[in-house]
Amino acid sequence: MELMVFSQQDHHYMALAIKLAKQGHYTTSPNPRVGCVLVSMLDGQEKIIGTGFHQKAGQGHAEVNALLDAKNTFLELSPSLVKGATAYVTLEPCSHFGRTPPCAQGLIDAKVKRVVVAMVDPNPEVSGRGLAMLEQAGIQVDAGLLENEAKALNVGFIKVMTQALPFVRVKLAASLDGKTAMASGESKWITSGEARRDVQRYRAQSCAIIAGADSILTDNAKMTVRWSELGELRNTYAEKDIRQPVRVVIDSQNRLTPELAFFQQTSDILLISGTLSDNTLENLPQWPHFVEQVHLPLVKNNQGQKKIDLNSLLTLLAKRGLNDVLVESGATLAGAFIEQNLVDELILYQAPKLMGGDGKSLMTMANITQLSQAKSLSINDVRMIGCDLRITAKLLNN
C-alpha cells in the first residue's frame, strides 16, 4: 500500500461516502456505520455509478449495497462499468465471513481497479487483512483519506475494538448556577422541551442507557426513546427502525420493584445488583421476561460504602456489543463515573434559570478536595438548543 497525495475528486467522493455512512447513525449498532461510493468512466467522464451504506446488523454492508445499486442502475446498459471502477469506502472492507460474506472478496469479484479507504479496521484481529486481500488480487489500495472524519462516525466501535470498553457519554442538565433540582427535589422542568427532545436523539443513537435506582424511584422514569419527540428524525427513519437501547439500571440495594413504570415498557433491561446471599436470592421479585438480573462485584468507595464496580459493568456491556453508552443519572452515579475516569464525553444542558444556593448540585465527587484534583475538560461544541445552552466536552483526565 503506497502513500499518495489524494486528489480533489478523491476528497469529494470520500466526503460523500461519509455522508452516506451517517444515514445509519441510529440503526447500525453494534455494527459500524459505513458508506461506499463507486465511481467509473461513463461516456468519457468520471461519474458515480453506485452508492450504499450499512443500514442494520445482519443486512448488506455498504460495499454490497453500492454494487447492487450500480447493477440496478447502470449495469444493464454497460456490464463492464464496475470492472475498472474505484470504490471509496469509509472503513476497511471486511475480510471474514460473519452474518454476511466478506466485502473485500465482493470487490475482488466485481473486478474494481482501485479501493480508497478512509480508515483501517480497528479490530486488531482483522486489521489490514481486507486491504491485503485486495492488494493480493492486484487492486490498488490507498488508505487514510479523511481518516479523522471516518473515526468520528464510530467512536464506540473503535473503543470496544481497541480497549474492550464502550464509549461513555454522561448527560447532565442544570440551571445556569449549576443546580439540578430545588431543595425539595422539584426538578420538572429545568430545561426546555427542545433540550429534552435533543436528549431523545442521544438516546436513540445509544446502544445502552445507564441509570441509577435513585433516578428511577425519584422520577418514576422509563428511560425509553419516545418516537413522538424525535422531531425531524421521524421524516428519515421509520418508527420500527429506531430500536430501543438496552436500559441498564444499577440497583445495588435491591430497591426496585416490578410495578414501577420503568418495567412497563417491553424492551431489554439489565438489572445490575451486587452478589447476593442465598437467602436474598430466594426472595427476589418475579421480573418480566425482558429483564435480566446480573450480579456484579461490589467495591468499597473512600467513604466505606459498597458500590457496584463500574469498570466491571462497562466491561460486561462491551462484551455484549453495547459499544455506545449514555449515562443519565443523579449526581452521585454521574460523579462516580467521572471521578473514576470512565467518561469520554460530557453533554451538559444549561437552562437560563437561577435556582439559588439551596438547590441540589450537578454532581457529587467526594474525593476531589483540592483544585489540583479537579477534572479538566476540552470543550468541543457549544450551541443553543431552544433557549438552553448545550456544552459538549471531552474529559481530559482519562
mmCIF file of C-alpha atoms in Angstrom:
data_model
loop_
_atom_site.group_PDB
_atom_site.id
_atom_site.type_symbol
_atom_site.label_atom_id
_atom_site.label_comp_id
_atom_site.label_asym_id
_atom_site.label_seq_id
_atom_site.Cartn_x
_atom_site.Cartn_y
_atom_site.Cartn_z
ATOM 1 C CA MET A 1 0.000 0.000 0.000
ATOM 2 C CA GLU A 2 1.731 3.156 -1.188
ATOM 3 C CA LEU A 3 1.377 6.602 0.318
ATOM 4 C CA MET A 4 -0.083 9.078 -2.110
ATOM 5 C CA VAL A 5 -1.483 12.553 -2.454
ATOM 6 C CA PHE A 6 -5.251 12.365 -2.803
ATOM 7 C CA SER A 7 -6.923 14.454 -5.489
ATOM 8 C CA GLN A 8 -9.738 16.941 -5.028
ATOM 9 C CA GLN A 9 -12.089 14.408 -6.615
ATOM 10 C CA ASP A 10 -10.930 11.741 -4.151
ATOM 11 C CA HIS A 11 -11.853 14.074 -1.291
ATOM 12 C CA HIS A 12 -15.235 14.789 -2.865
ATOM 13 C CA TYR A 13 -16.196 11.130 -3.235
ATOM 14 C CA MET A 14 -14.972 10.144 0.222
ATOM 15 C CA ALA A 15 -16.888 13.051 1.775
ATOM 16 C CA LEU A 16 -19.993 11.681 0.037
ATOM 17 C CA ALA A 17 -19.251 8.194 1.427
ATOM 18 C CA ILE A 18 -19.024 9.653 4.932
ATOM 19 C CA LYS A 19 -22.324 11.467 4.403
ATOM 20 C CA LEU A 20 -23.900 8.167 3.349
ATOM 21 C CA ALA A 21 -22.495 6.386 6.415
ATOM 22 C CA LYS A 22 -24.219 8.934 8.664
ATOM 23 C CA GLN A 23 -27.585 7.708 7.397
ATOM 24 C CA GLY A 24 -27.073 4.613 9.532
ATOM 25 C CA HIS A 25 -26.416 6.700 12.628
ATOM 26 C CA TYR A 26 -29.455 5.427 14.546
ATOM 27 C CA THR A 27 -29.748 1.905 13.152
ATOM 28 C CA THR A 28 -26.435 0.088 12.566
ATOM 29 C CA SER A 29 -25.162 -0.547 16.097
ATOM 30 C CA PRO A 30 -23.440 -2.647 17.237
ATOM 31 C CA ASN A 31 -22.019 -2.714 13.701
ATOM 32 C CA PRO A 32 -20.015 0.277 12.472
ATOM 33 C CA ARG A 33 -21.504 2.998 10.278
ATOM 34 C CA VAL A 34 -20.008 2.639 6.793
ATOM 35 C CA GLY A 35 -20.612 4.313 3.440
ATOM 36 C CA CYS A 36 -19.403 3.416 -0.061
ATOM 37 C CA VAL A 37 -19.311 5.252 -3.401
ATOM 38 C CA LEU A 38 -18.450 3.571 -6.725
ATOM 39 C CA VAL A 39 -17.001 5.766 -9.477
ATOM 40 C CA SER A 40 -16.335 4.781 -13.102
ATOM 41 C CA MET A 41 -15.881 6.251 -16.563
ATOM 42 C CA LEU A 42 -19.204 6.767 -18.321
ATOM 43 C CA ASP A 43 -19.380 8.391 -21.747
ATOM 44 C CA GLY A 44 -15.807 9.579 -21.327
ATOM 45 C CA GLN A 45 -16.476 11.201 -17.957
ATOM 46 C CA GLU A 46 -15.892 10.093 -14.373
ATOM 47 C CA LYS A 47 -19.291 9.507 -12.771
ATOM 48 C CA ILE A 48 -20.830 7.914 -9.689
ATOM 49 C CA ILE A 49 -22.374 4.602 -10.688
ATOM 50 C CA GLY A 50 -23.413 3.260 -7.270
ATOM 51 C CA THR A 51 -23.787 4.298 -3.645
ATOM 52 C CA GLY A 52 -24.614 2.426 -0.481
ATOM 53 C CA PHE A 53 -24.407 2.430 3.289
ATOM 54 C CA HIS A 54 -24.765 -0.143 6.022
ATOM 55 C CA GLN A 55 -28.260 0.140 7.457
ATOM 56 C CA LYS A 56 -28.615 -2.598 10.075
ATOM 57 C CA ALA A 57 -26.672 -5.524 11.547
ATOM 58 C CA GLY A 58 -27.284 -8.685 9.536
ATOM 59 C CA GLN A 59 -28.160 -6.778 6.378
ATOM 60 C CA GLY A 60 -25.924 -5.897 3.419
ATOM 61 C CA HIS A 61 -22.758 -3.927 4.070
ATOM 62 C CA ALA A 62 -22.073 -0.623 2.343
ATOM 63 C CA GLU A 63 -19.982 -2.161 -0.455
ATOM 64 C CA VAL A 64 -22.640 -4.782 -1.235
ATOM 65 C CA ASN A 65 -25.353 -2.146 -1.361
ATOM 66 C CA ALA A 66 -23.258 0.105 -3.618
ATOM 67 C CA LEU A 67 -22.569 -2.772 -6.032
ATOM 68 C CA LEU A 68 -26.267 -3.654 -6.056
ATOM 69 C CA ASP A 69 -27.158 -0.010 -6.722
ATOM 70 C CA ALA A 70 -24.746 0.050 -9.663
ATOM 71 C CA LYS A 71 -26.190 -3.185 -11.024
ATOM 72 C CA ASN A 72 -29.770 -1.945 -10.770
ATOM 73 C CA THR A 73 -28.980 1.466 -12.247
ATOM 74 C CA PHE A 74 -26.258 1.033 -14.862
ATOM 75 C CA LEU A 75 -25.031 -2.489 -15.474
ATOM 76 C CA GLU A 76 -27.878 -3.455 -17.781
ATOM 77 C CA LEU A 77 -26.671 -0.634 -20.044
ATOM 78 C CA SER A 78 -22.946 -1.308 -19.631
ATOM 79 C CA PRO A 79 -21.969 -4.511 -17.777
ATOM 80 C CA SER A 80 -18.282 -3.520 -17.779
ATOM 81 C CA LEU A 81 -18.772 -0.344 -15.731
ATOM 82 C CA VAL A 82 -17.782 -1.817 -12.369
ATOM 83 C CA LYS A 83 -14.744 -3.517 -13.889
ATOM 84 C CA GLY A 84 -12.076 -0.861 -13.540
ATOM 85 C CA ALA A 85 -14.130 1.302 -11.152
ATOM 86 C CA THR A 86 -12.866 2.976 -7.971
ATOM 87 C CA ALA A 87 -14.587 2.220 -4.661
ATOM 88 C CA TYR A 88 -14.469 4.821 -1.889
ATOM 89 C CA VAL A 89 -15.190 3.194 1.476
ATOM 90 C CA THR A 90 -15.152 4.805 4.934
ATOM 91 C CA LEU A 91 -13.902 1.629 6.683
ATOM 92 C CA GLU A 92 -11.594 -1.164 5.505
ATOM 93 C CA PRO A 93 -13.705 -3.809 3.709
ATOM 94 C CA CYS A 94 -14.203 -6.865 5.894
ATOM 95 C CA SER A 95 -12.200 -9.997 5.115
ATOM 96 C CA HIS A 96 -14.141 -12.626 7.060
ATOM 97 C CA PHE A 97 -17.488 -14.389 6.944
ATOM 98 C CA GLY A 98 -19.922 -13.169 9.593
ATOM 99 C CA ARG A 99 -23.649 -12.773 9.104
ATOM 100 C CA THR A 100 -22.739 -11.621 5.567
ATOM 101 C CA PRO A 101 -19.917 -12.599 3.141
ATOM 102 C CA PRO A 102 -16.610 -10.655 3.154
ATOM 103 C CA CYS A 103 -16.852 -7.354 1.302
ATOM 104 C CA ALA A 104 -13.209 -7.454 0.200
ATOM 105 C CA GLN A 105 -13.987 -10.574 -1.824
ATOM 106 C CA GLY A 106 -17.084 -8.912 -3.249
ATOM 107 C CA LEU A 107 -14.977 -6.034 -4.596
ATOM 108 C CA ILE A 108 -12.434 -8.509 -5.977
ATOM 109 C CA ASP A 109 -15.159 -10.492 -7.743
ATOM 110 C CA ALA A 110 -16.557 -7.259 -9.191
ATOM 111 C CA LYS A 111 -13.066 -6.527 -10.620
ATOM 112 C CA VAL A 112 -12.777 -2.974 -9.324
ATOM 113 C CA LYS A 113 -9.426 -1.381 -10.134
ATOM 114 C CA ARG A 114 -8.850 0.790 -7.069
ATOM 115 C CA VAL A 115 -10.148 0.984 -3.495
ATOM 116 C CA VAL A 116 -9.757 4.146 -1.406
ATOM 117 C CA VAL A 117 -10.279 3.594 2.313
ATOM 118 C CA ALA A 118 -10.701 6.258 4.978
ATOM 119 C CA MET A 119 -9.565 4.131 7.932
ATOM 120 C CA VAL A 120 -8.227 0.667 8.680
ATOM 121 C CA ASP A 121 -10.437 -1.680 10.726
ATOM 122 C CA PRO A 122 -9.581 -1.075 14.424
ATOM 123 C CA ASN A 123 -10.155 -4.733 15.321
ATOM 124 C CA PRO A 124 -6.580 -5.987 15.945
ATOM 125 C CA GLU A 125 -7.572 -9.495 14.841
ATOM 126 C CA VAL A 126 -8.629 -8.420 11.356
ATOM 127 C CA SER A 127 -6.920 -5.043 10.888
ATOM 128 C CA GLY A 128 -5.265 -4.823 7.470
ATOM 129 C CA ARG A 129 -6.431 -8.235 6.236
ATOM 130 C CA GLY A 130 -9.100 -6.811 3.964
ATOM 131 C CA LEU A 131 -6.603 -4.424 2.403
ATOM 132 C CA ALA A 132 -4.093 -7.260 1.967
ATOM 133 C CA MET A 133 -6.729 -9.375 0.175
ATOM 134 C CA LEU A 134 -7.406 -6.537 -2.246
ATOM 135 C CA GLU A 135 -3.715 -5.917 -2.946
ATOM 136 C CA GLN A 136 -3.033 -9.613 -3.484
ATOM 137 C CA ALA A 137 -5.776 -9.568 -6.106
ATOM 138 C CA GLY A 138 -3.948 -6.764 -7.950
ATOM 139 C CA ILE A 139 -6.238 -3.953 -6.814
ATOM 140 C CA GLN A 140 -4.656 -0.594 -5.989
ATOM 141 C CA VAL A 141 -5.353 0.317 -2.361
ATOM 142 C CA ASP A 142 -4.971 3.811 -0.866
ATOM 143 C CA ALA A 143 -5.846 4.408 2.795
ATOM 144 C CA GLY A 144 -6.097 7.366 5.159
ATOM 145 C CA LEU A 145 -8.295 9.803 3.227
ATOM 146 C CA LEU A 146 -10.472 11.819 5.669
ATOM 147 C CA GLU A 147 -9.456 9.391 8.416
ATOM 148 C CA ASN A 148 -10.422 11.625 11.349
ATOM 149 C CA GLU A 149 -13.884 12.227 9.911
ATOM 150 C CA ALA A 150 -14.335 8.485 9.448
ATOM 151 C CA LYS A 151 -13.210 7.742 13.013
ATOM 152 C CA ALA A 152 -15.751 10.229 14.361
ATOM 153 C CA LEU A 153 -18.514 8.079 12.825
ATOM 154 C CA ASN A 154 -17.710 5.082 15.031
ATOM 155 C CA VAL A 155 -16.181 6.171 18.334
ATOM 156 C CA GLY A 156 -17.967 3.381 20.217
ATOM 157 C CA PHE A 157 -16.976 0.636 17.764
ATOM 158 C CA ILE A 158 -13.356 1.818 17.802
ATOM 159 C CA LYS A 159 -13.148 1.952 21.603
ATOM 160 C CA VAL A 160 -14.605 -1.526 22.045
ATOM 161 C CA MET A 161 -12.165 -2.919 19.495
ATOM 162 C CA THR A 162 -9.098 -1.193 20.942
ATOM 163 C CA GLN A 163 -9.860 -1.053 24.696
ATOM 164 C CA ALA A 164 -12.678 -3.593 25.237
ATOM 165 C CA LEU A 165 -14.768 -0.797 26.786
ATOM 166 C CA PRO A 166 -17.713 1.192 25.392
ATOM 167 C CA PHE A 167 -17.625 4.890 24.573
ATOM 168 C CA VAL A 168 -19.337 6.593 27.532
ATOM 169 C CA ARG A 169 -21.287 9.835 27.410
ATOM 170 C CA VAL A 170 -22.723 11.434 30.531
ATOM 171 C CA LYS A 171 -25.751 13.678 30.060
ATOM 172 C CA LEU A 172 -26.449 16.349 32.687
ATOM 173 C CA ALA A 173 -28.952 19.192 32.875
ATOM 174 C CA ALA A 174 -28.806 22.150 35.252
ATOM 175 C CA SER A 175 -29.672 25.767 35.811
ATOM 176 C CA LEU A 176 -27.107 28.422 34.974
ATOM 177 C CA ASP A 177 -25.903 28.297 38.588
ATOM 178 C CA GLY A 178 -25.376 24.538 38.384
ATOM 179 C CA LYS A 179 -28.490 23.241 40.184
ATOM 180 C CA THR A 180 -30.413 20.167 39.112
ATOM 181 C CA ALA A 181 -33.383 20.458 41.480
ATOM 182 C CA MET A 182 -34.790 22.592 44.256
ATOM 183 C CA ALA A 183 -34.016 21.577 47.831
ATOM 184 C CA SER A 184 -37.461 19.917 47.927
ATOM 185 C CA GLY A 185 -36.488 17.726 44.960
ATOM 186 C CA GLU A 186 -38.682 19.580 42.450
ATOM 187 C CA SER A 187 -36.991 19.458 39.042
ATOM 188 C CA LYS A 188 -39.646 19.374 36.285
ATOM 189 C CA TRP A 189 -38.768 21.094 34.133
ATOM 190 C CA ILE A 190 -35.463 22.934 34.338
ATOM 191 C CA THR A 191 -34.609 22.687 30.652
ATOM 192 C CA SER A 192 -36.830 23.394 27.651
ATOM 193 C CA GLY A 193 -38.825 20.979 25.538
ATOM 194 C CA GLU A 194 -36.276 21.443 22.734
ATOM 195 C CA ALA A 195 -33.465 20.289 25.029
ATOM 196 C CA ARG A 196 -35.446 17.261 26.155
ATOM 197 C CA ARG A 197 -36.127 16.333 22.530
ATOM 198 C CA ASP A 198 -32.400 16.675 21.840
ATOM 199 C CA VAL A 199 -31.757 14.126 24.603
ATOM 200 C CA GLN A 200 -34.122 11.731 22.835
ATOM 201 C CA ARG A 201 -31.796 11.771 19.843
ATOM 202 C CA TYR A 202 -28.833 10.882 22.043
ATOM 203 C CA ARG A 203 -30.857 8.019 23.489
ATOM 204 C CA ALA A 204 -31.811 6.792 20.022
ATOM 205 C CA GLN A 205 -28.178 6.610 18.880
ATOM 206 C CA SER A 206 -27.009 4.799 22.025
ATOM 207 C CA CYS A 207 -26.753 1.026 22.447
ATOM 208 C CA ALA A 208 -27.496 1.335 26.163
ATOM 209 C CA ILE A 209 -28.646 3.855 28.756
ATOM 210 C CA ILE A 210 -27.304 3.588 32.297
ATOM 211 C CA ALA A 211 -29.322 4.933 35.217
ATOM 212 C CA GLY A 212 -29.246 4.509 38.965
ATOM 213 C CA ALA A 213 -32.069 3.241 41.155
ATOM 214 C CA ASP A 214 -32.442 6.694 42.729
ATOM 215 C CA SER A 215 -33.319 8.255 39.356
ATOM 216 C CA ILE A 216 -35.916 5.570 38.651
ATOM 217 C CA LEU A 217 -37.501 5.848 42.088
ATOM 218 C CA THR A 218 -37.456 9.657 42.320
ATOM 219 C CA ASP A 219 -38.812 10.396 38.835
ATOM 220 C CA ASN A 220 -40.632 7.112 38.119
ATOM 221 C CA ALA A 221 -38.657 7.314 34.878
ATOM 222 C CA LYS A 222 -38.985 4.944 31.891
ATOM 223 C CA MET A 223 -35.674 5.875 30.183
ATOM 224 C CA THR A 224 -37.022 4.991 26.732
ATOM 225 C CA VAL A 225 -36.809 6.602 23.309
ATOM 226 C CA ARG A 226 -40.072 8.410 22.654
ATOM 227 C CA TRP A 227 -40.862 8.411 18.941
ATOM 228 C CA SER A 228 -43.166 11.417 19.288
ATOM 229 C CA GLU A 229 -40.204 13.543 20.466
ATOM 230 C CA LEU A 230 -37.694 12.696 17.737
ATOM 231 C CA GLY A 231 -38.611 15.701 15.606
ATOM 232 C CA GLU A 232 -37.267 15.683 12.044
ATOM 233 C CA LEU A 233 -35.776 12.210 12.505
ATOM 234 C CA ARG A 234 -39.277 10.848 12.001
ATOM 235 C CA ASN A 235 -39.035 12.040 8.385
ATOM 236 C CA THR A 236 -35.934 9.915 7.805
ATOM 237 C CA TYR A 237 -36.430 6.766 9.873
ATOM 238 C CA ALA A 238 -39.459 4.539 10.247
ATOM 239 C CA GLU A 239 -40.557 4.036 13.844
ATOM 240 C CA LYS A 240 -39.823 0.299 13.600
ATOM 241 C CA ASP A 241 -36.198 1.057 12.643
ATOM 242 C CA ILE A 242 -35.497 3.165 15.743
ATOM 243 C CA ARG A 243 -34.660 0.464 18.260
ATOM 244 C CA GLN A 244 -34.899 0.973 21.989
ATOM 245 C CA PRO A 245 -31.487 0.938 23.699
ATOM 246 C CA VAL A 246 -30.865 -1.616 26.412
ATOM 247 C CA ARG A 247 -31.813 0.021 29.728
ATOM 248 C CA VAL A 248 -29.200 -0.683 32.384
ATOM 249 C CA VAL A 249 -30.175 0.185 35.941
ATOM 250 C CA ILE A 250 -27.824 -0.091 38.905
ATOM 251 C CA ASP A 251 -29.705 -1.257 41.987
ATOM 252 C CA SER A 252 -27.063 -2.398 44.462
ATOM 253 C CA GLN A 253 -29.559 -2.302 47.361
ATOM 254 C CA ASN A 254 -32.368 -4.172 45.527
ATOM 255 C CA ARG A 255 -34.921 -1.387 45.992
ATOM 256 C CA LEU A 256 -36.687 -1.598 42.624
ATOM 257 C CA THR A 257 -39.963 -3.455 42.206
ATOM 258 C CA PRO A 258 -41.764 -4.746 39.085
ATOM 259 C CA GLU A 259 -44.734 -2.366 39.267
ATOM 260 C CA LEU A 260 -42.608 0.740 38.516
ATOM 261 C CA ALA A 261 -43.166 2.470 35.157
ATOM 262 C CA PHE A 262 -39.581 1.545 34.219
ATOM 263 C CA PHE A 263 -40.635 -2.104 33.866
ATOM 264 C CA GLN A 264 -43.854 -1.472 31.906
ATOM 265 C CA GLN A 265 -42.064 -0.914 28.565
ATOM 266 C CA THR A 266 -41.190 -4.255 26.961
ATOM 267 C CA SER A 267 -37.631 -3.519 25.864
ATOM 268 C CA ASP A 268 -34.492 -5.183 27.190
ATOM 269 C CA ILE A 269 -33.403 -4.300 30.729
ATOM 270 C CA LEU A 270 -30.221 -5.267 32.545
ATOM 271 C CA LEU A 271 -30.844 -5.034 36.271
ATOM 272 C CA ILE A 272 -27.449 -4.742 37.950
ATOM 273 C CA SER A 273 -27.085 -5.707 41.582
ATOM 274 C CA GLY A 274 -24.300 -6.907 43.825
ATOM 275 C CA THR A 275 -23.544 -10.523 44.652
ATOM 276 C CA LEU A 276 -26.420 -11.752 46.819
ATOM 277 C CA SER A 277 -26.709 -14.245 49.628
ATOM 278 C CA ASP A 278 -28.650 -17.471 49.035
ATOM 279 C CA ASN A 279 -31.424 -16.196 51.292
ATOM 280 C CA THR A 280 -31.777 -12.972 49.318
ATOM 281 C CA LEU A 281 -31.753 -14.842 46.007
ATOM 282 C CA GLU A 282 -34.709 -16.921 47.118
ATOM 283 C CA ASN A 283 -36.810 -13.811 47.803
ATOM 284 C CA LEU A 284 -36.155 -11.806 44.641
ATOM 285 C CA PRO A 285 -39.200 -10.407 42.785
ATOM 286 C CA GLN A 286 -40.526 -12.112 39.667
ATOM 287 C CA TRP A 287 -39.322 -9.846 36.871
ATOM 288 C CA PRO A 288 -40.865 -9.612 33.385
ATOM 289 C CA HIS A 289 -39.298 -11.779 30.675
ATOM 290 C CA PHE A 290 -37.340 -8.861 29.188
ATOM 291 C CA VAL A 291 -35.488 -8.185 32.459
ATOM 292 C CA GLU A 292 -32.167 -9.902 33.061
ATOM 293 C CA GLN A 293 -30.682 -9.629 36.533
ATOM 294 C CA VAL A 294 -26.886 -9.568 36.612
ATOM 295 C CA HIS A 295 -24.819 -9.691 39.781
ATOM 296 C CA LEU A 296 -21.516 -7.807 39.724
ATOM 297 C CA PRO A 297 -18.834 -7.303 42.355
ATOM 298 C CA LEU A 298 -19.276 -4.622 45.000
ATOM 299 C CA VAL A 299 -16.297 -2.446 45.825
ATOM 300 C CA LYS A 300 -15.834 -0.013 48.709
ATOM 301 C CA ASN A 301 -15.503 3.658 47.907
ATOM 302 C CA ASN A 302 -13.483 6.100 50.017
ATOM 303 C CA GLN A 303 -16.488 6.622 52.279
ATOM 304 C CA GLY A 304 -16.613 2.897 53.070
ATOM 305 C CA GLN A 305 -19.822 2.371 51.078
ATOM 306 C CA LYS A 306 -20.186 -0.727 48.917
ATOM 307 C CA LYS A 307 -20.971 0.173 45.308
ATOM 308 C CA ILE A 308 -21.163 -1.695 42.011
ATOM 309 C CA ASP A 309 -17.769 -1.946 40.285
ATOM 310 C CA LEU A 310 -18.398 0.399 37.334
ATOM 311 C CA ASN A 311 -15.409 -0.842 35.373
ATOM 312 C CA SER A 312 -16.785 -4.401 35.573
ATOM 313 C CA LEU A 313 -20.139 -3.088 34.363
ATOM 314 C CA LEU A 314 -18.626 -1.378 31.322
ATOM 315 C CA THR A 315 -16.570 -4.473 30.512
ATOM 316 C CA LEU A 316 -19.776 -6.534 30.592
ATOM 317 C CA LEU A 317 -21.549 -4.116 28.245
ATOM 318 C CA ALA A 318 -18.632 -4.166 25.792
ATOM 319 C CA LYS A 319 -18.666 -7.977 25.693
ATOM 320 C CA ARG A 320 -22.352 -7.803 24.775
ATOM 321 C CA GLY A 321 -21.678 -5.472 21.860
ATOM 322 C CA LEU A 322 -23.100 -2.380 23.592
ATOM 323 C CA ASN A 323 -20.424 -0.029 22.367
ATOM 324 C CA ASP A 324 -22.054 3.391 22.733
ATOM 325 C CA VAL A 325 -23.402 4.129 26.217
ATOM 326 C CA LEU A 326 -25.320 7.114 27.606
ATOM 327 C CA VAL A 327 -25.344 7.703 31.361
ATOM 328 C CA GLU A 328 -28.465 9.521 32.591
ATOM 329 C CA SER A 329 -28.330 9.541 36.342
ATOM 330 C CA GLY A 330 -28.241 11.578 39.505
ATOM 331 C CA ALA A 331 -25.348 13.473 40.999
ATOM 332 C CA THR A 332 -23.764 10.510 42.808
ATOM 333 C CA LEU A 333 -23.591 7.996 39.955
ATOM 334 C CA ALA A 334 -22.596 10.601 37.368
ATOM 335 C CA GLY A 335 -19.898 11.835 39.719
ATOM 336 C CA ALA A 336 -18.631 8.289 40.288
ATOM 337 C CA PHE A 337 -18.226 7.671 36.548
ATOM 338 C CA ILE A 338 -16.355 10.947 36.116
ATOM 339 C CA GLU A 339 -14.244 10.531 39.255
ATOM 340 C CA GLN A 340 -13.125 7.076 38.100
ATOM 341 C CA ASN A 341 -12.098 8.398 34.672
ATOM 342 C CA LEU A 342 -14.657 6.250 32.852
ATOM 343 C CA VAL A 343 -16.267 9.056 30.829
ATOM 344 C CA ASP A 344 -15.301 10.011 27.282
ATOM 345 C CA GLU A 345 -17.761 12.828 26.668
ATOM 346 C CA LEU A 346 -19.863 15.134 28.820
ATOM 347 C CA ILE A 347 -23.082 16.677 27.489
ATOM 348 C CA LEU A 348 -24.358 19.497 29.678
ATOM 349 C CA TYR A 349 -27.601 21.391 29.089
ATOM 350 C CA GLN A 350 -27.779 24.678 30.980
ATOM 351 C CA ALA A 351 -31.108 26.466 31.314
ATOM 352 C CA PRO A 352 -31.328 30.265 31.660
ATOM 353 C CA LYS A 353 -32.520 29.991 35.270
ATOM 354 C CA LEU A 354 -31.026 30.794 38.683
ATOM 355 C CA MET A 355 -32.201 28.420 41.420
ATOM 356 C CA GLY A 356 -30.257 29.596 44.449
ATOM 357 C CA GLY A 357 -27.831 28.095 46.927
ATOM 358 C CA ASP A 358 -30.166 25.530 48.500
ATOM 359 C CA GLY A 359 -30.766 23.678 45.233
ATOM 360 C CA LYS A 360 -29.208 20.277 44.508
ATOM 361 C CA SER A 361 -25.783 20.361 42.888
ATOM 362 C CA LEU A 362 -24.889 18.978 39.481
ATOM 363 C CA MET A 363 -22.772 16.089 40.746
ATOM 364 C CA THR A 364 -21.074 14.626 43.790
ATOM 365 C CA MET A 365 -17.357 13.854 43.726
ATOM 366 C CA ALA A 366 -16.389 13.462 47.373
ATOM 367 C CA ASN A 367 -12.781 12.533 46.662
ATOM 368 C CA ILE A 368 -11.981 15.842 44.980
ATOM 369 C CA THR A 369 -10.923 18.148 47.802
ATOM 370 C CA GLN A 370 -8.234 20.261 46.128
ATOM 371 C CA LEU A 371 -8.208 22.365 42.982
ATOM 372 C CA SER A 372 -5.303 20.303 41.652
ATOM 373 C CA GLN A 373 -7.629 17.257 41.621
ATOM 374 C CA ALA A 374 -10.301 18.970 39.524
ATOM 375 C CA LYS A 375 -11.342 17.207 36.324
ATOM 376 C CA SER A 376 -10.278 19.128 33.233
ATOM 377 C CA LEU A 377 -12.396 19.376 30.102
ATOM 378 C CA SER A 378 -11.820 20.255 26.487
ATOM 379 C CA ILE A 379 -14.955 21.936 25.133
ATOM 380 C CA ASN A 380 -15.662 20.682 21.624
ATOM 381 C CA ASP A 381 -19.016 22.296 20.881
ATOM 382 C CA VAL A 382 -21.278 24.999 22.328
ATOM 383 C CA ARG A 383 -24.670 25.751 20.831
ATOM 384 C CA MET A 384 -28.178 26.888 21.662
ATOM 385 C CA ILE A 385 -30.879 24.217 21.839
ATOM 386 C CA GLY A 386 -34.085 26.186 22.143
ATOM 387 C CA CYS A 387 -33.423 28.661 24.955
ATOM 388 C CA ASP A 388 -30.845 26.366 26.611
ATOM 389 C CA LEU A 389 -27.108 26.114 26.179
ATOM 390 C CA ARG A 390 -25.659 22.715 25.239
ATOM 391 C CA ILE A 391 -21.983 22.186 26.001
ATOM 392 C CA THR A 392 -20.217 19.096 24.653
ATOM 393 C CA ALA A 393 -16.828 18.428 26.207
ATOM 394 C CA LYS A 394 -14.153 15.760 26.334
ATOM 395 C CA LEU A 395 -12.785 14.604 29.689
ATOM 396 C CA LEU A 396 -9.004 15.104 29.732
ATOM 397 C CA ASN A 397 -8.174 13.084 32.834
ATOM 398 C CA ASN A 398 -8.659 9.682 31.218
#
